[in-house]
């Protein structure tokens, strides 16, 4: 009998015998650090990194301020002086990221995930684009118990965030794929566990992401966009087949995407961990530490050059003392093999009609093992409720060998389903409303959290994603052979968390000032390649108002369906039509009605607040000056576009040089436009512009992004400093990307100036500095 | 019994014709105007999730959701922390906050006439499996507190308190049933701020 007089039971006591000792100790230590932080005995910056390494992230508004559509208001959190990081209130809700190596889950784990989502979060589990699970609106005080409950089912949140090895991802079809060289599951999991808490991965300047793929041609592993990418390969030596990996390094999306470079054509399985360890050590030793914007390994590989990077790694490899953990798991690798239930769970045919047939056509994958299929559950925007997750755990037990996998497309995959069980499985999924068709199709839109919960979000990626899902599904485009395989991915900012760069149609959030009002926009990215492990990145085609994005998508799809030739893919169609022609099509959707005409354009999707009420009331006097600046930035956008066009068709040295020159000119032009806010007579001499920009906007920090700080200004400074150095295609592409981001930052800076209402006639710089309003960007 | 985390849910009466999008506008306005007591934080849109929590108003103390999960569409309030030294006080406080929310929502001009919540019955959900598990013991432990609180909420009415026969892994759920009562009437009984 339960009663209130009993000593209070705790999860720590209840799970003490179940949680592995080392995990229990780590969680206890974190709880101790929390207490020390409460007592002010741990620095807030140090605590923030500790917290992040436990996967406990900050969330939007955790600085204690929120714009309510009319003004920015303080949120009166209790204990407001207590922080969990710089400018991060302890009591503010946060996000918990939970690492799921290779996306592998079993029913027991799904049950616990459902329980903690219910008790500590808002009953929603969000699958991320790196196979993690995220919970939102979490109180930091709840995290130790939450971690204990996860640890009890062999899930750790350790190093889910922070500057360490993040979740190790893998193709969710591993082991059942028709095209893989071999099953990478065990290799991914052993790599994840080898590096978890390893001493050599504790001193990185930034995060380090690892991905495994079973083949080169499919996108599932996305190895080209990872810090370390591994593609399964076999070779025959002296008549014996060897397993190994094609190893890539230095890939990454983020603001400036880099395709990974081939480090080694064949790394034997026995060398996977030692060589990876050597790479980690070289990254930790030589990677950038002070400037986090240059700290990913992609920058180190670019800086050193691949040959020198490889030499250093191989040299380091020779110095490593043998570690039995490098290989002692290989003899047990077969233990990762999954199996189906011995017999179908039900098997009797059921008449389910057209909806079942359609679902089969989009959500079912025939395994290489005859008679078995894998089924993708298309989760809307990656979300599933706790109740659905608990029922899904039961379904997983009933129909599979108790395994499921999360996917990088924010879905869940059930594998090893007896084909005869498909009707019964469909019925079971229908009972919990997880039977949506269109998995991995055009209606299965991917979106990062964006302005819903992310501190960096500029525009509502999920709001737009939800809108597009509904509209496209209403048109049944998931069954249209011509367009069904087009992927749409939406990020709330330039940081590519939705992986928009590798989608056929991608968007990232931005904003524009229209007659003194801020209007949510999305940059359009077209021509990325999802296949071949994300082998090509898309390019920007300019920004369109958020509310017009559905029109843009409709128009592009209509054009493609009407004009495509010989079955060409969307990416090929975009390339054939050419950037100028496609941009002209998109430019038809850039206009915004006046505020009085239709103010819905001035709010974001699924958000009733005006996007920026702070811009209302900018004086007419300011308007003229601002228009000049806007005009200058628009010219810069044109130059950046010309730079893209320069290397669209040919990539000879002349074209490359031309593109690089135009990209630099675009940045200089945007800088000049900003300078005109104060000095309308600014020189046209680039040297003077760069110098004056540095004095007026960099040294004063007026140009600083609230989170990226001076990162974008350095793009200009570096490009100008190295303007006479020889250019490669890679450099030109990077300069073009950087120019695009510099221009975005110029828009944002211009808007901050206007938000502070400090455009002429007063001197904005003196006034702005005196009022210290550099962070007016909400 | 002594638990902090629990929920109550008042179901909507049949005939709701509202587009959920209107809740987004209303809740943002409530945050701006500090319409409800507590620390109002944000609005979460889960309309895309089938059988999900719909539109939520997140506060520091309570998550309010116009929820579509098991049991049907209704107003779900998830208590995270709050006042009250006894369990009965805590339950009454959450019911008061929820009824305040519901009555204000029904009266909002954008909602009025299109949404009616049944005040005469509600579900109580334990949201702490450790302190109050979904067992017969758990039911026996919380039932007296809930019966005593129900007597305050529904003065002079016959009230039943029954355990919902659900999956043992789901939350312990009790159904408190009086007659048919409007939200405004319940609001009056519990001293809601409307």
PDB file of C-alpha atoms in Angstrom, chain A residues 380-560:
ATOM      1  CA  UNK A 380       5.256  14.107 -39.446  1.00  0.00           C
ATOM      2  CA  UNK A 381       8.222  16.446 -38.997  1.00  0.00           C
ATOM      3  CA  UNK A 382       9.906  13.678 -37.011  1.00  0.00           C
ATOM      4  CA  UNK A 383       7.385  13.778 -34.159  1.00  0.00           C
ATOM      5  CA  UNK A 384       5.719  10.879 -32.376  1.00  0.00           C
ATOM      6  CA  UNK A 385       3.646  10.960 -29.186  1.00  0.00           C
ATOM      7  CA  UNK A 386       4.572   9.029 -26.074  1.00  0.00           C
ATOM      8  CA  UNK A 387       1.450   6.892 -26.394  1.00  0.00           C
ATOM      9  CA  UNK A 388       2.266   6.065 -29.995  1.00  0.00           C
ATOM     10  CA  UNK A 389       5.832   5.189 -29.016  1.00  0.00           C
ATOM     11  CA  UNK A 390       4.627   2.813 -26.292  1.00  0.00           C
ATOM     12  CA  UNK A 391       2.177   1.100 -28.654  1.00  0.00           C
ATOM     13  CA  UNK A 392       4.890   0.986 -31.291  1.00  0.00           C
ATOM     14  CA  UNK A 393       7.131  -0.814 -28.805  1.00  0.00           C
ATOM     15  CA  UNK A 394       4.463  -3.513 -28.619  1.00  0.00           C
ATOM     16  CA  UNK A 395       4.197  -3.672 -32.396  1.00  0.00           C
ATOM     17  CA  UNK A 396       7.971  -3.970 -32.627  1.00  0.00           C
ATOM     18  CA  UNK A 397       7.870  -6.953 -30.287  1.00  0.00           C
ATOM     19  CA  UNK A 398       4.932  -8.542 -32.074  1.00  0.00           C
ATOM     20  CA  UNK A 399       6.207  -8.269 -35.620  1.00  0.00           C
ATOM     21  CA  UNK A 400      10.012  -8.151 -35.444  1.00  0.00           C
ATOM     22  CA  UNK A 401      12.852  -9.602 -33.457  1.00  0.00           C
ATOM     23  CA  UNK A 402      12.392  -6.615 -31.115  1.00  0.00           C
ATOM     24  CA  UNK A 403      14.429  -4.074 -33.063  1.00  0.00           C
ATOM     25  CA  UNK A 404      13.671  -0.789 -34.768  1.00  0.00           C
ATOM     26  CA  UNK A 405      15.796   2.038 -36.119  1.00  0.00           C
ATOM     27  CA  UNK A 406      15.484   5.767 -36.312  1.00  0.00           C
ATOM     28  CA  UNK A 407      16.446   7.300 -39.649  1.00  0.00           C
ATOM     29  CA  UNK A 408      18.131  10.514 -40.761  1.00  0.00           C
ATOM     30  CA  UNK A 409      14.882  11.434 -42.495  1.00  0.00           C
ATOM     31  CA  UNK A 410      13.257  11.690 -39.059  1.00  0.00           C
ATOM     32  CA  UNK A 411      11.365   8.428 -39.357  1.00  0.00           C
ATOM     33  CA  UNK A 412      11.350   4.992 -37.725  1.00  0.00           C
ATOM     34  CA  UNK A 413      12.089   1.793 -39.620  1.00  0.00           C
ATOM     35  CA  UNK A 414      10.754  -1.627 -38.669  1.00  0.00           C
ATOM     36  CA  UNK A 415      12.820  -4.423 -40.188  1.00  0.00           C
ATOM     37  CA  UNK A 416      12.541  -8.143 -40.642  1.00  0.00           C
ATOM     38  CA  UNK A 417       8.802  -8.128 -41.133  1.00  0.00           C
ATOM     39  CA  UNK A 418       7.433 -11.337 -42.643  1.00  0.00           C
ATOM     40  CA  UNK A 419       5.874 -10.236 -45.900  1.00  0.00           C
ATOM     41  CA  UNK A 420       2.760 -12.200 -44.927  1.00  0.00           C
ATOM     42  CA  UNK A 421       2.404  -9.963 -41.867  1.00  0.00           C
ATOM     43  CA  UNK A 422       2.157  -6.718 -43.825  1.00  0.00           C
ATOM     44  CA  UNK A 423      -1.660  -6.437 -43.705  1.00  0.00           C
ATOM     45  CA  UNK A 424      -1.745  -7.138 -39.970  1.00  0.00           C
ATOM     46  CA  UNK A 425       1.101  -4.697 -39.369  1.00  0.00           C
ATOM     47  CA  UNK A 426      -0.697  -2.037 -41.390  1.00  0.00           C
ATOM     48  CA  UNK A 427      -3.821  -2.577 -39.319  1.00  0.00           C
ATOM     49  CA  UNK A 428      -1.843  -2.291 -36.102  1.00  0.00           C
ATOM     50  CA  UNK A 429      -0.189   0.912 -37.269  1.00  0.00           C
ATOM     51  CA  UNK A 430      -3.531   2.295 -38.376  1.00  0.00           C
ATOM     52  CA  UNK A 431      -4.891   1.790 -34.875  1.00  0.00           C
ATOM     53  CA  UNK A 432      -2.278   4.185 -33.530  1.00  0.00           C
ATOM     54  CA  UNK A 433      -2.390   6.527 -36.508  1.00  0.00           C
ATOM     55  CA  UNK A 434       1.123   5.739 -37.697  1.00  0.00           C
ATOM     56  CA  UNK A 435       0.062   4.429 -41.080  1.00  0.00           C
ATOM     57  CA  UNK A 436       0.687   7.547 -43.185  1.00  0.00           C
ATOM     58  CA  UNK A 437       1.973   6.772 -46.647  1.00  0.00           C
ATOM     59  CA  UNK A 438       4.599   8.721 -48.528  1.00  0.00           C
ATOM     60  CA  UNK A 439       7.638   7.833 -46.433  1.00  0.00           C
ATOM     61  CA  UNK A 440      10.853   9.276 -47.863  1.00  0.00           C
ATOM     62  CA  UNK A 441       8.901  11.021 -50.569  1.00  0.00           C
ATOM     63  CA  UNK A 442       8.168  14.623 -51.432  1.00  0.00           C
ATOM     64  CA  UNK A 443       5.482  14.830 -48.736  1.00  0.00           C
ATOM     65  CA  UNK A 444       7.860  13.538 -46.055  1.00  0.00           C
ATOM     66  CA  UNK A 445       9.276  16.995 -45.423  1.00  0.00           C
ATOM     67  CA  UNK A 446      12.224  17.303 -43.058  1.00  0.00           C
ATOM     68  CA  UNK A 447      12.500  20.319 -40.779  1.00  0.00           C
ATOM     69  CA  UNK A 448      14.783  21.279 -37.932  1.00  0.00           C
ATOM     70  CA  UNK A 449      13.169  22.767 -34.783  1.00  0.00           C
ATOM     71  CA  UNK A 450      13.723  26.321 -36.059  1.00  0.00           C
ATOM     72  CA  UNK A 451      12.013  29.124 -34.191  1.00  0.00           C
ATOM     73  CA  UNK A 452       9.780  26.648 -32.341  1.00  0.00           C
ATOM     74  CA  UNK A 453      12.493  25.900 -29.825  1.00  0.00           C
ATOM     75  CA  UNK A 454      15.954  26.597 -31.246  1.00  0.00           C
ATOM     76  CA  UNK A 455      17.868  29.608 -30.020  1.00  0.00           C
ATOM     77  CA  UNK A 456      19.409  30.137 -33.448  1.00  0.00           C
ATOM     78  CA  UNK A 457      16.212  29.889 -35.484  1.00  0.00           C
ATOM     79  CA  UNK A 458      15.381  32.831 -37.711  1.00  0.00           C
ATOM     80  CA  UNK A 459      12.195  31.590 -39.352  1.00  0.00           C
ATOM     81  CA  UNK A 460       9.647  28.886 -38.636  1.00  0.00           C
ATOM     82  CA  UNK A 461      10.948  25.812 -40.423  1.00  0.00           C
ATOM     83  CA  UNK A 462       8.414  23.521 -38.761  1.00  0.00           C
ATOM     84  CA  UNK A 463       5.555  25.871 -39.452  1.00  0.00           C
ATOM     85  CA  UNK A 464       6.482  25.925 -43.123  1.00  0.00           C
ATOM     86  CA  UNK A 465       7.179  22.192 -43.099  1.00  0.00           C
ATOM     87  CA  UNK A 466       3.743  21.407 -41.705  1.00  0.00           C
ATOM     88  CA  UNK A 467       2.105  23.601 -44.293  1.00  0.00           C
ATOM     89  CA  UNK A 468       4.000  22.027 -47.196  1.00  0.00           C
ATOM     90  CA  UNK A 469       3.342  18.474 -45.932  1.00  0.00           C
ATOM     91  CA  UNK A 470      -0.363  19.096 -45.884  1.00  0.00           C
ATOM     92  CA  UNK A 471      -0.552  20.825 -49.246  1.00  0.00           C
ATOM     93  CA  UNK A 472       1.602  18.275 -51.072  1.00  0.00           C
ATOM     94  CA  UNK A 473      -0.175  15.303 -49.518  1.00  0.00           C
ATOM     95  CA  UNK A 474      -3.533  16.781 -50.483  1.00  0.00           C
ATOM     96  CA  UNK A 475      -2.317  16.644 -54.065  1.00  0.00           C
ATOM     97  CA  UNK A 476      -1.238  13.018 -53.618  1.00  0.00           C
ATOM     98  CA  UNK A 477       2.214  13.879 -54.923  1.00  0.00           C
ATOM     99  CA  UNK A 478       3.685  10.969 -52.976  1.00  0.00           C
ATOM    100  CA  UNK A 479       2.182   8.711 -55.647  1.00  0.00           C
ATOM    101  CA  UNK A 480       3.302  10.807 -58.612  1.00  0.00           C
ATOM    102  CA  UNK A 481       6.228   8.996 -60.177  1.00  0.00           C
ATOM    103  CA  UNK A 482       7.701  12.199 -61.593  1.00  0.00           C
ATOM    104  CA  UNK A 483       8.128  14.038 -58.321  1.00  0.00           C
ATOM    105  CA  UNK A 484       7.719  11.567 -55.478  1.00  0.00           C
ATOM    106  CA  UNK A 485      11.450  11.126 -54.886  1.00  0.00           C
ATOM    107  CA  UNK A 486      12.181  14.844 -54.578  1.00  0.00           C
ATOM    108  CA  UNK A 487      13.224  15.673 -51.025  1.00  0.00           C
ATOM    109  CA  UNK A 488      12.237  18.929 -49.340  1.00  0.00           C
ATOM    110  CA  UNK A 489      14.278  19.964 -46.302  1.00  0.00           C
ATOM    111  CA  UNK A 490      13.875  23.143 -44.299  1.00  0.00           C
ATOM    112  CA  UNK A 491      16.212  24.748 -41.783  1.00  0.00           C
ATOM    113  CA  UNK A 492      15.346  27.682 -39.581  1.00  0.00           C
ATOM    114  CA  UNK A 493      18.738  29.292 -40.215  1.00  0.00           C
ATOM    115  CA  UNK A 494      21.857  28.782 -42.289  1.00  0.00           C
ATOM    116  CA  UNK A 495      23.193  26.029 -40.044  1.00  0.00           C
ATOM    117  CA  UNK A 496      21.804  23.179 -42.153  1.00  0.00           C
ATOM    118  CA  UNK A 497      20.343  21.080 -39.345  1.00  0.00           C
ATOM    119  CA  UNK A 498      17.658  19.832 -41.722  1.00  0.00           C
ATOM    120  CA  UNK A 499      20.412  19.005 -44.226  1.00  0.00           C
ATOM    121  CA  UNK A 500      18.779  21.378 -46.709  1.00  0.00           C
ATOM    122  CA  UNK A 501      21.985  21.627 -48.719  1.00  0.00           C
ATOM    123  CA  UNK A 502      21.686  18.047 -49.935  1.00  0.00           C
ATOM    124  CA  UNK A 503      17.986  18.139 -50.749  1.00  0.00           C
ATOM    125  CA  UNK A 504      16.640  18.619 -54.236  1.00  0.00           C
ATOM    126  CA  UNK A 505      14.621  21.507 -52.801  1.00  0.00           C
ATOM    127  CA  UNK A 506      15.982  23.116 -49.665  1.00  0.00           C
ATOM    128  CA  UNK A 507      15.217  26.223 -47.666  1.00  0.00           C
ATOM    129  CA  UNK A 508      16.833  28.100 -44.842  1.00  0.00           C
ATOM    130  CA  UNK A 509      15.309  30.900 -42.834  1.00  0.00           C
ATOM    131  CA  UNK A 510      16.226  34.559 -43.150  1.00  0.00           C
ATOM    132  CA  UNK A 511      14.485  37.880 -42.877  1.00  0.00           C
ATOM    133  CA  UNK A 512      14.136  41.000 -44.980  1.00  0.00           C
ATOM    134  CA  UNK A 513      13.144  44.536 -44.246  1.00  0.00           C
ATOM    135  CA  UNK A 514      10.187  45.702 -46.300  1.00  0.00           C
ATOM    136  CA  UNK A 515       9.260  49.336 -45.863  1.00  0.00           C
ATOM    137  CA  UNK A 516      10.253  49.324 -42.238  1.00  0.00           C
ATOM    138  CA  UNK A 517       8.713  45.962 -41.393  1.00  0.00           C
ATOM    139  CA  UNK A 518      10.592  42.743 -40.965  1.00  0.00           C
ATOM    140  CA  UNK A 519       9.257  39.904 -43.099  1.00  0.00           C
ATOM    141  CA  UNK A 520      10.147  36.223 -42.634  1.00  0.00           C
ATOM    142  CA  UNK A 521      11.886  34.816 -45.698  1.00  0.00           C
ATOM    143  CA  UNK A 522      13.467  31.592 -46.794  1.00  0.00           C
ATOM    144  CA  UNK A 523      16.501  31.244 -48.998  1.00  0.00           C
ATOM    145  CA  UNK A 524      15.840  28.776 -51.803  1.00  0.00           C
ATOM    146  CA  UNK A 525      18.499  26.086 -52.312  1.00  0.00           C
ATOM    147  CA  UNK A 526      18.160  23.919 -55.384  1.00  0.00           C
ATOM    148  CA  UNK A 527      20.064  21.101 -56.968  1.00  0.00           C
ATOM    149  CA  UNK A 528      21.433  19.183 -54.026  1.00  0.00           C
ATOM    150  CA  UNK A 529      21.859  15.463 -54.419  1.00  0.00           C
ATOM    151  CA  UNK A 530      20.474  13.154 -51.776  1.00  0.00           C
ATOM    152  CA  UNK A 531      21.599  10.018 -53.614  1.00  0.00           C
ATOM    153  CA  UNK A 532      25.178   8.778 -53.640  1.00  0.00           C
ATOM    154  CA  UNK A 533      25.587   9.571 -49.959  1.00  0.00           C
ATOM    155  CA  UNK A 534      24.756  13.236 -50.542  1.00  0.00           C
ATOM    156  CA  UNK A 535      27.398  13.761 -53.187  1.00  0.00           C
ATOM    157  CA  UNK A 536      26.374  17.238 -54.406  1.00  0.00           C
ATOM    158  CA  UNK A 537      25.391  20.354 -52.546  1.00  0.00           C
ATOM    159  CA  UNK A 538      22.713  22.678 -53.799  1.00  0.00           C
ATOM    160  CA  UNK A 539      23.143  26.382 -54.408  1.00  0.00           C
ATOM    161  CA  UNK A 540      21.168  29.408 -53.332  1.00  0.00           C
ATOM    162  CA  UNK A 541      18.725  31.120 -55.674  1.00  0.00           C
ATOM    163  CA  UNK A 542      17.726  34.028 -53.503  1.00  0.00           C
ATOM    164  CA  UNK A 543      15.216  34.634 -50.731  1.00  0.00           C
ATOM    165  CA  UNK A 544      11.435  34.542 -51.022  1.00  0.00           C
ATOM    166  CA  UNK A 545       8.855  35.582 -48.432  1.00  0.00           C
ATOM    167  CA  UNK A 546       7.988  32.704 -46.138  1.00  0.00           C
ATOM    168  CA  UNK A 547       4.298  32.874 -47.014  1.00  0.00           C
ATOM    169  CA  UNK A 548       5.094  32.522 -50.713  1.00  0.00           C
ATOM    170  CA  UNK A 549       7.218  29.393 -50.388  1.00  0.00           C
ATOM    171  CA  UNK A 550       4.276  27.057 -51.163  1.00  0.00           C
ATOM    172  CA  UNK A 551       3.729  28.961 -54.410  1.00  0.00           C
ATOM    173  CA  UNK A 552       7.409  28.599 -55.259  1.00  0.00           C
ATOM    174  CA  UNK A 553       7.309  24.853 -54.637  1.00  0.00           C
ATOM    175  CA  UNK A 554       4.162  24.482 -56.728  1.00  0.00           C
ATOM    176  CA  UNK A 555       5.661  26.473 -59.562  1.00  0.00           C
ATOM    177  CA  UNK A 556       8.945  24.589 -59.598  1.00  0.00           C
ATOM    178  CA  UNK A 557       7.186  21.236 -59.573  1.00  0.00           C
ATOM    179  CA  UNK A 558       4.847  22.280 -62.362  1.00  0.00           C
ATOM    180  CA  UNK A 559       7.747  23.504 -64.482  1.00  0.00           C
ATOM    181  CA  UNK A 560       9.667  20.311 -63.843  1.00  0.00           C
TER     182      UNK A 560
END
